[in-house]
Amino acid sequence: MRFFIDTASLDQIKEAKDLGILDGVTTNPSLMAKEGISGEANVANHYQAICEIVDGDVSAEVISTDFESIIEEGQKLAALAPNIVVKVPMIRDGVKALARFAEMGIRTNCTLIFSAGQGLLAAKAGATYVSPFVGRIDDINWNGMDLISDLAEIYAVQGFETEILAASIRSALHIVEAAKAGADIVTCPLKPILGLLKHPLTDIGLEKFLADHRNVAGG
Ligand code: G3P
């Protein structure tokens, strides 16, 4: 399974890269706004800065919602760097754009996926990735992880090449569950990734190893 970081923060991206496990980046308009990035030129510059740090895929989301504008905006984003993937919302014109981008050889990530039907349609339209939002489904007391399993089953049975990019991942446990459910990639902030390395018995065990070593060395 690949690990993407879900942020527009250059510092967090660098920190994840430094950990040696970073395969890519996803962003969205809310994450760009959180970094105070706005305006077409600033947004373009910021994506280029991200692509200079990361070799893997970087999802750049369109803010257009009609077909022609999605295509125009997506082409501009895709031209910024070879590793840009155009992120398109699961709306009627978005699905149409996914199919057109596929014909054009532009890779896509269909976002705001909340049902197996939406994921099926995005794959049929030729999306490179789909982003099912696990945490936001959990937020309404449904089981977000069931959607990952359903999509993994559907894509395997039907032979779709679309990859499942589990998004809205909020915890280390979510990452582990997404791996078991068949996600190809997880995307999340740095904190859940760092949460994976924590276990109290590891800390206690290491403390004892080092204390035993010190005792012999000192004695
Ligand atoms: O990748 C989608 C993600 O950014 C949404 O996460 O935590 O806002 O639901 P969240």
PDB file of C-alpha atoms and ligand atoms in Angstrom:
ATOM      1  CA  MET A   1       0.000   0.000   0.000  1.00  0.00           C
ATOM      2  CA  ARG A   2       1.223   3.491  -0.843  1.00  0.00           C
ATOM      3  CA  PHE A   3       1.192   6.394   1.627  1.00  0.00           C
ATOM      4  CA  PHE A   4       0.162   9.869   0.487  1.00  0.00           C
ATOM      5  CA  ILE A   5       0.044  12.917   2.721  1.00  0.00           C
ATOM      6  CA  ASP A   6      -3.159  14.947   2.658  1.00  0.00           C
ATOM      7  CA  THR A   7      -1.942  18.508   3.085  1.00  0.00           C
ATOM      8  CA  ALA A   8      -0.797  21.603   1.245  1.00  0.00           C
ATOM      9  CA  SER A   9       1.758  22.368   3.967  1.00  0.00           C
ATOM     10  CA  LEU A  10       5.271  22.263   2.500  1.00  0.00           C
ATOM     11  CA  ASP A  11       6.712  21.671   5.992  1.00  0.00           C
ATOM     12  CA  GLN A  12       4.512  18.619   6.606  1.00  0.00           C
ATOM     13  CA  ILE A  13       5.278  17.272   3.128  1.00  0.00           C
ATOM     14  CA  LYS A  14       9.025  17.648   3.776  1.00  0.00           C
ATOM     15  CA  GLU A  15       8.672  15.972   7.190  1.00  0.00           C
ATOM     16  CA  ALA A  16       6.808  12.995   5.685  1.00  0.00           C
ATOM     17  CA  LYS A  17       9.395  12.729   2.925  1.00  0.00           C
ATOM     18  CA  ASP A  18      12.159  12.798   5.519  1.00  0.00           C
ATOM     19  CA  LEU A  19      10.520   9.780   7.185  1.00  0.00           C
ATOM     20  CA  GLY A  20      11.240   7.864   3.982  1.00  0.00           C
ATOM     21  CA  ILE A  21       7.689   6.600   3.403  1.00  0.00           C
ATOM     22  CA  LEU A  22       6.109   9.289   1.218  1.00  0.00           C
ATOM     23  CA  ASP A  23       4.617   8.141  -2.089  1.00  0.00           C
ATOM     24  CA  GLY A  24       2.551  11.185  -3.018  1.00  0.00           C
ATOM     25  CA  VAL A  25       0.418  14.154  -1.964  1.00  0.00           C
ATOM     26  CA  THR A  26      -3.264  15.029  -2.098  1.00  0.00           C
ATOM     27  CA  THR A  27      -4.676  18.497  -1.632  1.00  0.00           C
ATOM     28  CA  ASN A  28      -8.092  20.089  -1.847  1.00  0.00           C
ATOM     29  CA  PRO A  29      -9.351  23.689  -1.890  1.00  0.00           C
ATOM     30  CA  SER A  30      -9.854  23.646   1.903  1.00  0.00           C
ATOM     31  CA  LEU A  31      -6.254  22.510   2.494  1.00  0.00           C
ATOM     32  CA  MET A  32      -4.932  25.187   0.112  1.00  0.00           C
ATOM     33  CA  ALA A  33      -7.018  27.817   1.938  1.00  0.00           C
ATOM     34  CA  LYS A  34      -5.609  26.580   5.283  1.00  0.00           C
ATOM     35  CA  GLU A  35      -2.129  27.483   3.988  1.00  0.00           C
ATOM     36  CA  GLY A  36      -3.439  30.888   2.853  1.00  0.00           C
ATOM     37  CA  ILE A  37      -2.929  30.076  -0.848  1.00  0.00           C
ATOM     38  CA  SER A  38      -5.367  31.732  -3.252  1.00  0.00           C
ATOM     39  CA  GLY A  39      -5.412  33.115  -6.793  1.00  0.00           C
ATOM     40  CA  GLU A  40      -4.597  31.107  -9.919  1.00  0.00           C
ATOM     41  CA  ALA A  41      -0.903  32.092 -10.087  1.00  0.00           C
ATOM     42  CA  ASN A  42      -0.235  31.462  -6.378  1.00  0.00           C
ATOM     43  CA  VAL A  43      -2.023  28.128  -6.507  1.00  0.00           C
ATOM     44  CA  ALA A  44      -0.017  27.105  -9.598  1.00  0.00           C
ATOM     45  CA  ASN A  45       3.261  28.150  -7.924  1.00  0.00           C
ATOM     46  CA  HIS A  46       2.354  26.215  -4.797  1.00  0.00           C
ATOM     47  CA  TYR A  47       1.632  23.033  -6.763  1.00  0.00           C
ATOM     48  CA  GLN A  48       4.975  23.413  -8.517  1.00  0.00           C
ATOM     49  CA  ALA A  49       6.703  23.810  -5.146  1.00  0.00           C
ATOM     50  CA  ILE A  50       5.030  20.599  -3.932  1.00  0.00           C
ATOM     51  CA  CYS A  51       6.035  18.759  -7.119  1.00  0.00           C
ATOM     52  CA  GLU A  52       9.648  19.829  -6.610  1.00  0.00           C
ATOM     53  CA  ILE A  53       9.653  18.086  -3.220  1.00  0.00           C
ATOM     54  CA  VAL A  54       7.750  14.923  -4.196  1.00  0.00           C
ATOM     55  CA  ASP A  55       8.466  12.480  -7.040  1.00  0.00           C
ATOM     56  CA  GLY A  56       5.140  10.641  -6.658  1.00  0.00           C
ATOM     57  CA  ASP A  57       1.689  11.755  -7.725  1.00  0.00           C
ATOM     58  CA  VAL A  58       0.312  15.094  -6.521  1.00  0.00           C
ATOM     59  CA  SER A  59      -3.457  15.565  -6.724  1.00  0.00           C
ATOM     60  CA  ALA A  60      -4.474  19.116  -7.681  1.00  0.00           C
ATOM     61  CA  GLU A  61      -8.203  19.798  -7.412  1.00  0.00           C
ATOM     62  CA  VAL A  62     -10.247  21.824  -9.878  1.00  0.00           C
ATOM     63  CA  ILE A  63     -12.630  24.412  -8.485  1.00  0.00           C
ATOM     64  CA  SER A  64     -14.726  24.512 -11.674  1.00  0.00           C
ATOM     65  CA  THR A  65     -18.023  22.641 -11.762  1.00  0.00           C
ATOM     66  CA  ASP A  66     -19.050  22.803 -15.434  1.00  0.00           C
ATOM     67  CA  PHE A  67     -17.605  20.467 -18.037  1.00  0.00           C
ATOM     68  CA  GLU A  68     -15.783  22.970 -20.277  1.00  0.00           C
ATOM     69  CA  SER A  69     -14.241  24.824 -17.328  1.00  0.00           C
ATOM     70  CA  ILE A  70     -13.194  21.576 -15.606  1.00  0.00           C
ATOM     71  CA  ILE A  71     -11.407  20.516 -18.796  1.00  0.00           C
ATOM     72  CA  GLU A  72      -9.709  23.905 -19.238  1.00  0.00           C
ATOM     73  CA  GLU A  73      -8.649  24.126 -15.576  1.00  0.00           C
ATOM     74  CA  GLY A  74      -7.543  20.481 -15.494  1.00  0.00           C
ATOM     75  CA  GLN A  75      -5.364  20.900 -18.584  1.00  0.00           C
ATOM     76  CA  LYS A  76      -3.636  23.898 -16.970  1.00  0.00           C
ATOM     77  CA  LEU A  77      -3.055  21.958 -13.741  1.00  0.00           C
ATOM     78  CA  ALA A  78      -1.764  18.874 -15.593  1.00  0.00           C
ATOM     79  CA  ALA A  79       0.703  21.066 -17.515  1.00  0.00           C
ATOM     80  CA  LEU A  80       2.341  22.261 -14.266  1.00  0.00           C
ATOM     81  CA  ALA A  81       4.326  19.041 -13.717  1.00  0.00           C
ATOM     82  CA  PRO A  82       4.340  15.447 -15.010  1.00  0.00           C
ATOM     83  CA  ASN A  83       3.303  14.066 -11.600  1.00  0.00           C
ATOM     84  CA  ILE A  84       0.150  16.198 -11.302  1.00  0.00           C
ATOM     85  CA  VAL A  85      -3.105  14.229 -11.131  1.00  0.00           C
ATOM     86  CA  VAL A  86      -6.253  16.282 -11.748  1.00  0.00           C
ATOM     87  CA  LYS A  87      -8.754  15.917  -8.907  1.00  0.00           C
ATOM     88  CA  VAL A  88     -12.358  16.132 -10.086  1.00  0.00           C
ATOM     89  CA  PRO A  89     -15.525  16.094  -7.945  1.00  0.00           C
ATOM     90  CA  MET A  90     -18.146  13.327  -8.281  1.00  0.00           C
ATOM     91  CA  ILE A  91     -20.753  15.408 -10.090  1.00  0.00           C
ATOM     92  CA  ARG A  92     -22.370  14.881 -13.496  1.00  0.00           C
ATOM     93  CA  ASP A  93     -19.968  17.191 -15.386  1.00  0.00           C
ATOM     94  CA  GLY A  94     -17.113  15.746 -13.352  1.00  0.00           C
ATOM     95  CA  VAL A  95     -17.852  12.214 -14.571  1.00  0.00           C
ATOM     96  CA  LYS A  96     -18.005  13.490 -18.150  1.00  0.00           C
ATOM     97  CA  ALA A  97     -14.671  15.245 -17.612  1.00  0.00           C
ATOM     98  CA  LEU A  98     -13.096  12.060 -16.190  1.00  0.00           C
ATOM     99  CA  ALA A  99     -13.917  10.282 -19.458  1.00  0.00           C
ATOM    100  CA  ARG A 100     -12.530  13.149 -21.558  1.00  0.00           C
ATOM    101  CA  PHE A 101      -9.346  13.403 -19.475  1.00  0.00           C
ATOM    102  CA  ALA A 102      -8.865   9.638 -19.909  1.00  0.00           C
ATOM    103  CA  GLU A 103      -9.059  10.076 -23.689  1.00  0.00           C
ATOM    104  CA  MET A 104      -6.534  12.926 -23.430  1.00  0.00           C
ATOM    105  CA  GLY A 105      -4.105  10.835 -21.343  1.00  0.00           C
ATOM    106  CA  ILE A 106      -4.520  13.111 -18.311  1.00  0.00           C
ATOM    107  CA  ARG A 107      -4.626  11.164 -15.034  1.00  0.00           C
ATOM    108  CA  THR A 108      -7.435  11.869 -12.586  1.00  0.00           C
ATOM    109  CA  ASN A 109      -8.560  11.426  -8.994  1.00  0.00           C
ATOM    110  CA  CYS A 110     -12.336  11.435  -8.523  1.00  0.00           C
ATOM    111  CA  THR A 111     -13.049  12.985  -5.143  1.00  0.00           C
ATOM    112  CA  LEU A 112     -16.005  13.154  -2.737  1.00  0.00           C
ATOM    113  CA  ILE A 113     -16.877   9.475  -3.170  1.00  0.00           C
ATOM    114  CA  PHE A 114     -19.387   8.320  -0.551  1.00  0.00           C
ATOM    115  CA  SER A 115     -21.025   5.267  -2.149  1.00  0.00           C
ATOM    116  CA  ALA A 116     -20.071   2.146  -4.081  1.00  0.00           C
ATOM    117  CA  GLY A 117     -22.242   3.358  -6.957  1.00  0.00           C
ATOM    118  CA  GLN A 118     -20.251   6.583  -7.229  1.00  0.00           C
ATOM    119  CA  GLY A 119     -17.013   4.596  -7.156  1.00  0.00           C
ATOM    120  CA  LEU A 120     -18.300   2.251  -9.859  1.00  0.00           C
ATOM    121  CA  LEU A 121     -19.278   5.176 -12.093  1.00  0.00           C
ATOM    122  CA  ALA A 122     -15.916   6.922 -11.623  1.00  0.00           C
ATOM    123  CA  ALA A 123     -14.045   3.735 -12.529  1.00  0.00           C
ATOM    124  CA  LYS A 124     -16.273   3.218 -15.575  1.00  0.00           C
ATOM    125  CA  ALA A 125     -15.474   6.794 -16.670  1.00  0.00           C
ATOM    126  CA  GLY A 126     -11.761   5.970 -16.484  1.00  0.00           C
ATOM    127  CA  ALA A 127     -10.638   7.626 -13.236  1.00  0.00           C
ATOM    128  CA  THR A 128      -7.046   6.784 -12.313  1.00  0.00           C
ATOM    129  CA  TYR A 129      -7.884   7.055  -8.606  1.00  0.00           C
ATOM    130  CA  VAL A 130     -11.070   7.328  -6.574  1.00  0.00           C
ATOM    131  CA  SER A 131     -11.121   9.018  -3.173  1.00  0.00           C
ATOM    132  CA  PRO A 132     -13.709   7.483  -0.820  1.00  0.00           C
ATOM    133  CA  PHE A 133     -13.998   9.682   2.300  1.00  0.00           C
ATOM    134  CA  VAL A 134     -13.856   7.199   5.179  1.00  0.00           C
ATOM    135  CA  GLY A 135     -13.858   9.635   8.124  1.00  0.00           C
ATOM    136  CA  ARG A 136     -16.742  11.740   6.838  1.00  0.00           C
ATOM    137  CA  ILE A 137     -18.893   8.597   6.472  1.00  0.00           C
ATOM    138  CA  ASP A 138     -17.982   7.596  10.035  1.00  0.00           C
ATOM    139  CA  ASP A 139     -18.987  11.142  11.070  1.00  0.00           C
ATOM    140  CA  ILE A 140     -22.599  10.385  10.130  1.00  0.00           C
ATOM    141  CA  ASN A 141     -22.511   7.058  12.011  1.00  0.00           C
ATOM    142  CA  TRP A 142     -22.123   4.841   8.943  1.00  0.00           C
ATOM    143  CA  ASN A 143     -19.139   2.558   8.437  1.00  0.00           C
ATOM    144  CA  GLY A 144     -16.671   4.302   6.140  1.00  0.00           C
ATOM    145  CA  MET A 145     -14.393   1.296   5.915  1.00  0.00           C
ATOM    146  CA  ASP A 146     -17.188  -0.839   4.395  1.00  0.00           C
ATOM    147  CA  LEU A 147     -16.967   1.411   1.335  1.00  0.00           C
ATOM    148  CA  ILE A 148     -13.279   0.568   0.902  1.00  0.00           C
ATOM    149  CA  SER A 149     -14.062  -3.190   1.052  1.00  0.00           C
ATOM    150  CA  ASP A 150     -16.997  -2.804  -1.371  1.00  0.00           C
ATOM    151  CA  LEU A 151     -14.901  -0.902  -3.905  1.00  0.00           C
ATOM    152  CA  ALA A 152     -11.994  -3.350  -3.569  1.00  0.00           C
ATOM    153  CA  GLU A 153     -14.406  -6.219  -4.282  1.00  0.00           C
ATOM    154  CA  ILE A 154     -16.115  -4.488  -7.203  1.00  0.00           C
ATOM    155  CA  TYR A 155     -12.852  -3.434  -8.887  1.00  0.00           C
ATOM    156  CA  ALA A 156     -11.362  -6.925  -8.460  1.00  0.00           C
ATOM    157  CA  VAL A 157     -14.474  -8.724  -9.767  1.00  0.00           C
ATOM    158  CA  GLN A 158     -14.886  -6.333 -12.688  1.00  0.00           C
ATOM    159  CA  GLY A 159     -11.205  -5.922 -13.514  1.00  0.00           C
ATOM    160  CA  PHE A 160     -11.118  -2.114 -13.182  1.00  0.00           C
ATOM    161  CA  GLU A 161      -7.624  -0.652 -12.968  1.00  0.00           C
ATOM    162  CA  THR A 162      -8.804   2.393 -10.983  1.00  0.00           C
ATOM    163  CA  GLU A 163      -6.922   2.590  -7.684  1.00  0.00           C
ATOM    164  CA  ILE A 164      -8.638   3.091  -4.325  1.00  0.00           C
ATOM    165  CA  LEU A 165      -7.175   6.076  -2.516  1.00  0.00           C
ATOM    166  CA  ALA A 166      -8.686   5.937   0.968  1.00  0.00           C
ATOM    167  CA  ALA A 167      -9.199   9.570   2.030  1.00  0.00           C
ATOM    168  CA  SER A 168     -10.529  11.414   5.063  1.00  0.00           C
ATOM    169  CA  ILE A 169      -8.327   9.085   7.114  1.00  0.00           C
ATOM    170  CA  ARG A 170      -8.197  10.361  10.693  1.00  0.00           C
ATOM    171  CA  SER A 171      -6.237   7.822  12.754  1.00  0.00           C
ATOM    172  CA  ALA A 172      -3.538   5.166  12.703  1.00  0.00           C
ATOM    173  CA  LEU A 173      -6.281   2.549  13.144  1.00  0.00           C
ATOM    174  CA  HIS A 174      -7.997   3.862   9.996  1.00  0.00           C
ATOM    175  CA  ILE A 175      -4.734   3.299   8.085  1.00  0.00           C
ATOM    176  CA  VAL A 176      -4.470  -0.311   9.290  1.00  0.00           C
ATOM    177  CA  GLU A 177      -8.146  -0.994   8.549  1.00  0.00           C
ATOM    178  CA  ALA A 178      -7.841   0.541   5.071  1.00  0.00           C
ATOM    179  CA  ALA A 179      -4.854  -1.715   4.382  1.00  0.00           C
ATOM    180  CA  LYS A 180      -6.903  -4.784   5.424  1.00  0.00           C
ATOM    181  CA  ALA A 181      -9.922  -3.649   3.395  1.00  0.00           C
ATOM    182  CA  GLY A 182      -7.916  -3.450   0.169  1.00  0.00           C
ATOM    183  CA  ALA A 183      -7.062   0.239  -0.281  1.00  0.00           C
ATOM    184  CA  ASP A 184      -4.230   0.782  -2.782  1.00  0.00           C
ATOM    185  CA  ILE A 185      -3.254   4.059  -1.117  1.00  0.00           C
ATOM    186  CA  VAL A 186      -4.117   5.947   2.063  1.00  0.00           C
ATOM    187  CA  THR A 187      -3.951   9.692   2.266  1.00  0.00           C
ATOM    188  CA  CYS A 188      -3.972  11.489   5.613  1.00  0.00           C
ATOM    189  CA  PRO A 189      -2.244  14.165   7.660  1.00  0.00           C
ATOM    190  CA  LEU A 190       1.168  13.379   9.169  1.00  0.00           C
ATOM    191  CA  LYS A 191      -0.224  12.692  12.673  1.00  0.00           C
ATOM    192  CA  PRO A 192      -2.003   9.365  11.897  1.00  0.00           C
ATOM    193  CA  ILE A 193       1.099   8.193  10.009  1.00  0.00           C
ATOM    194  CA  LEU A 194       3.301   8.947  13.020  1.00  0.00           C
ATOM    195  CA  GLY A 195       0.684   7.225  15.201  1.00  0.00           C
ATOM    196  CA  LEU A 196       1.533   3.945  13.450  1.00  0.00           C
ATOM    197  CA  LEU A 197       4.949   3.790  15.071  1.00  0.00           C
ATOM    198  CA  LYS A 198       3.688   4.124  18.648  1.00  0.00           C
ATOM    199  CA  HIS A 199       3.312   1.256  21.113  1.00  0.00           C
ATOM    200  CA  PRO A 200       3.893   1.503  24.877  1.00  0.00           C
ATOM    201  CA  LEU A 201       5.602  -1.921  24.956  1.00  0.00           C
ATOM    202  CA  THR A 202       8.104  -0.666  22.369  1.00  0.00           C
ATOM    203  CA  ASP A 203       8.995   2.279  24.633  1.00  0.00           C
ATOM    204  CA  ILE A 204       9.209   0.065  27.747  1.00  0.00           C
ATOM    205  CA  GLY A 205      11.238  -2.578  25.881  1.00  0.00           C
ATOM    206  CA  LEU A 206      13.694  -0.054  24.473  1.00  0.00           C
ATOM    207  CA  GLU A 207      14.130   1.587  27.869  1.00  0.00           C
ATOM    208  CA  LYS A 208      14.995  -1.828  29.384  1.00  0.00           C
ATOM    209  CA  PHE A 209      17.415  -2.753  26.558  1.00  0.00           C
ATOM    210  CA  LEU A 210      19.268   0.540  26.994  1.00  0.00           C
ATOM    211  CA  ALA A 211      19.243   0.304  30.820  1.00  0.00           C
ATOM    212  CA  ASP A 212      20.647  -3.273  30.684  1.00  0.00           C
ATOM    213  CA  HIS A 213      23.357  -2.120  28.273  1.00  0.00           C
ATOM    214  CA  ARG A 214      24.236   0.832  30.527  1.00  0.00           C
ATOM    215  CA  ASN A 215      24.386  -1.418  33.614  1.00  0.00           C
ATOM    216  CA  VAL A 216      26.883  -3.824  32.022  1.00  0.00           C
ATOM    217  CA  ALA A 217      28.902  -1.028  30.441  1.00  0.00           C
ATOM    218  CA  GLY A 218      28.948   0.831  33.779  1.00  0.00           C
ATOM    219  CA  GLY A 219      29.626  -2.267  35.870  1.00  0.00           C
TER     220      GLY A 219
HETATM  221  O1  G3P B   1      -8.653  13.836   1.105  1.00  0.00           O
HETATM  222  C1  G3P B   1      -9.870  14.278   1.594  1.00  0.00           C
HETATM  223  C2  G3P B   1      -9.664  14.768   2.952  1.00  0.00           C
HETATM  224  O2  G3P B   1      -8.916  15.936   2.923  1.00  0.00           O
HETATM  225  C3  G3P B   1     -10.868  15.003   3.752  1.00  0.00           C
HETATM  226  O3  G3P B   1     -10.490  14.822   5.062  1.00  0.00           O
HETATM  227  O4  G3P B   1     -10.623  15.034   7.470  1.00  0.00           O
HETATM  228  O5  G3P B   1     -11.509  16.856   5.968  1.00  0.00           O
HETATM  229  O6  G3P B   1     -12.703  14.678   6.152  1.00  0.00           O
HETATM  230  P1  G3P B   1     -11.380  15.380   6.225  1.00  0.00           P
END
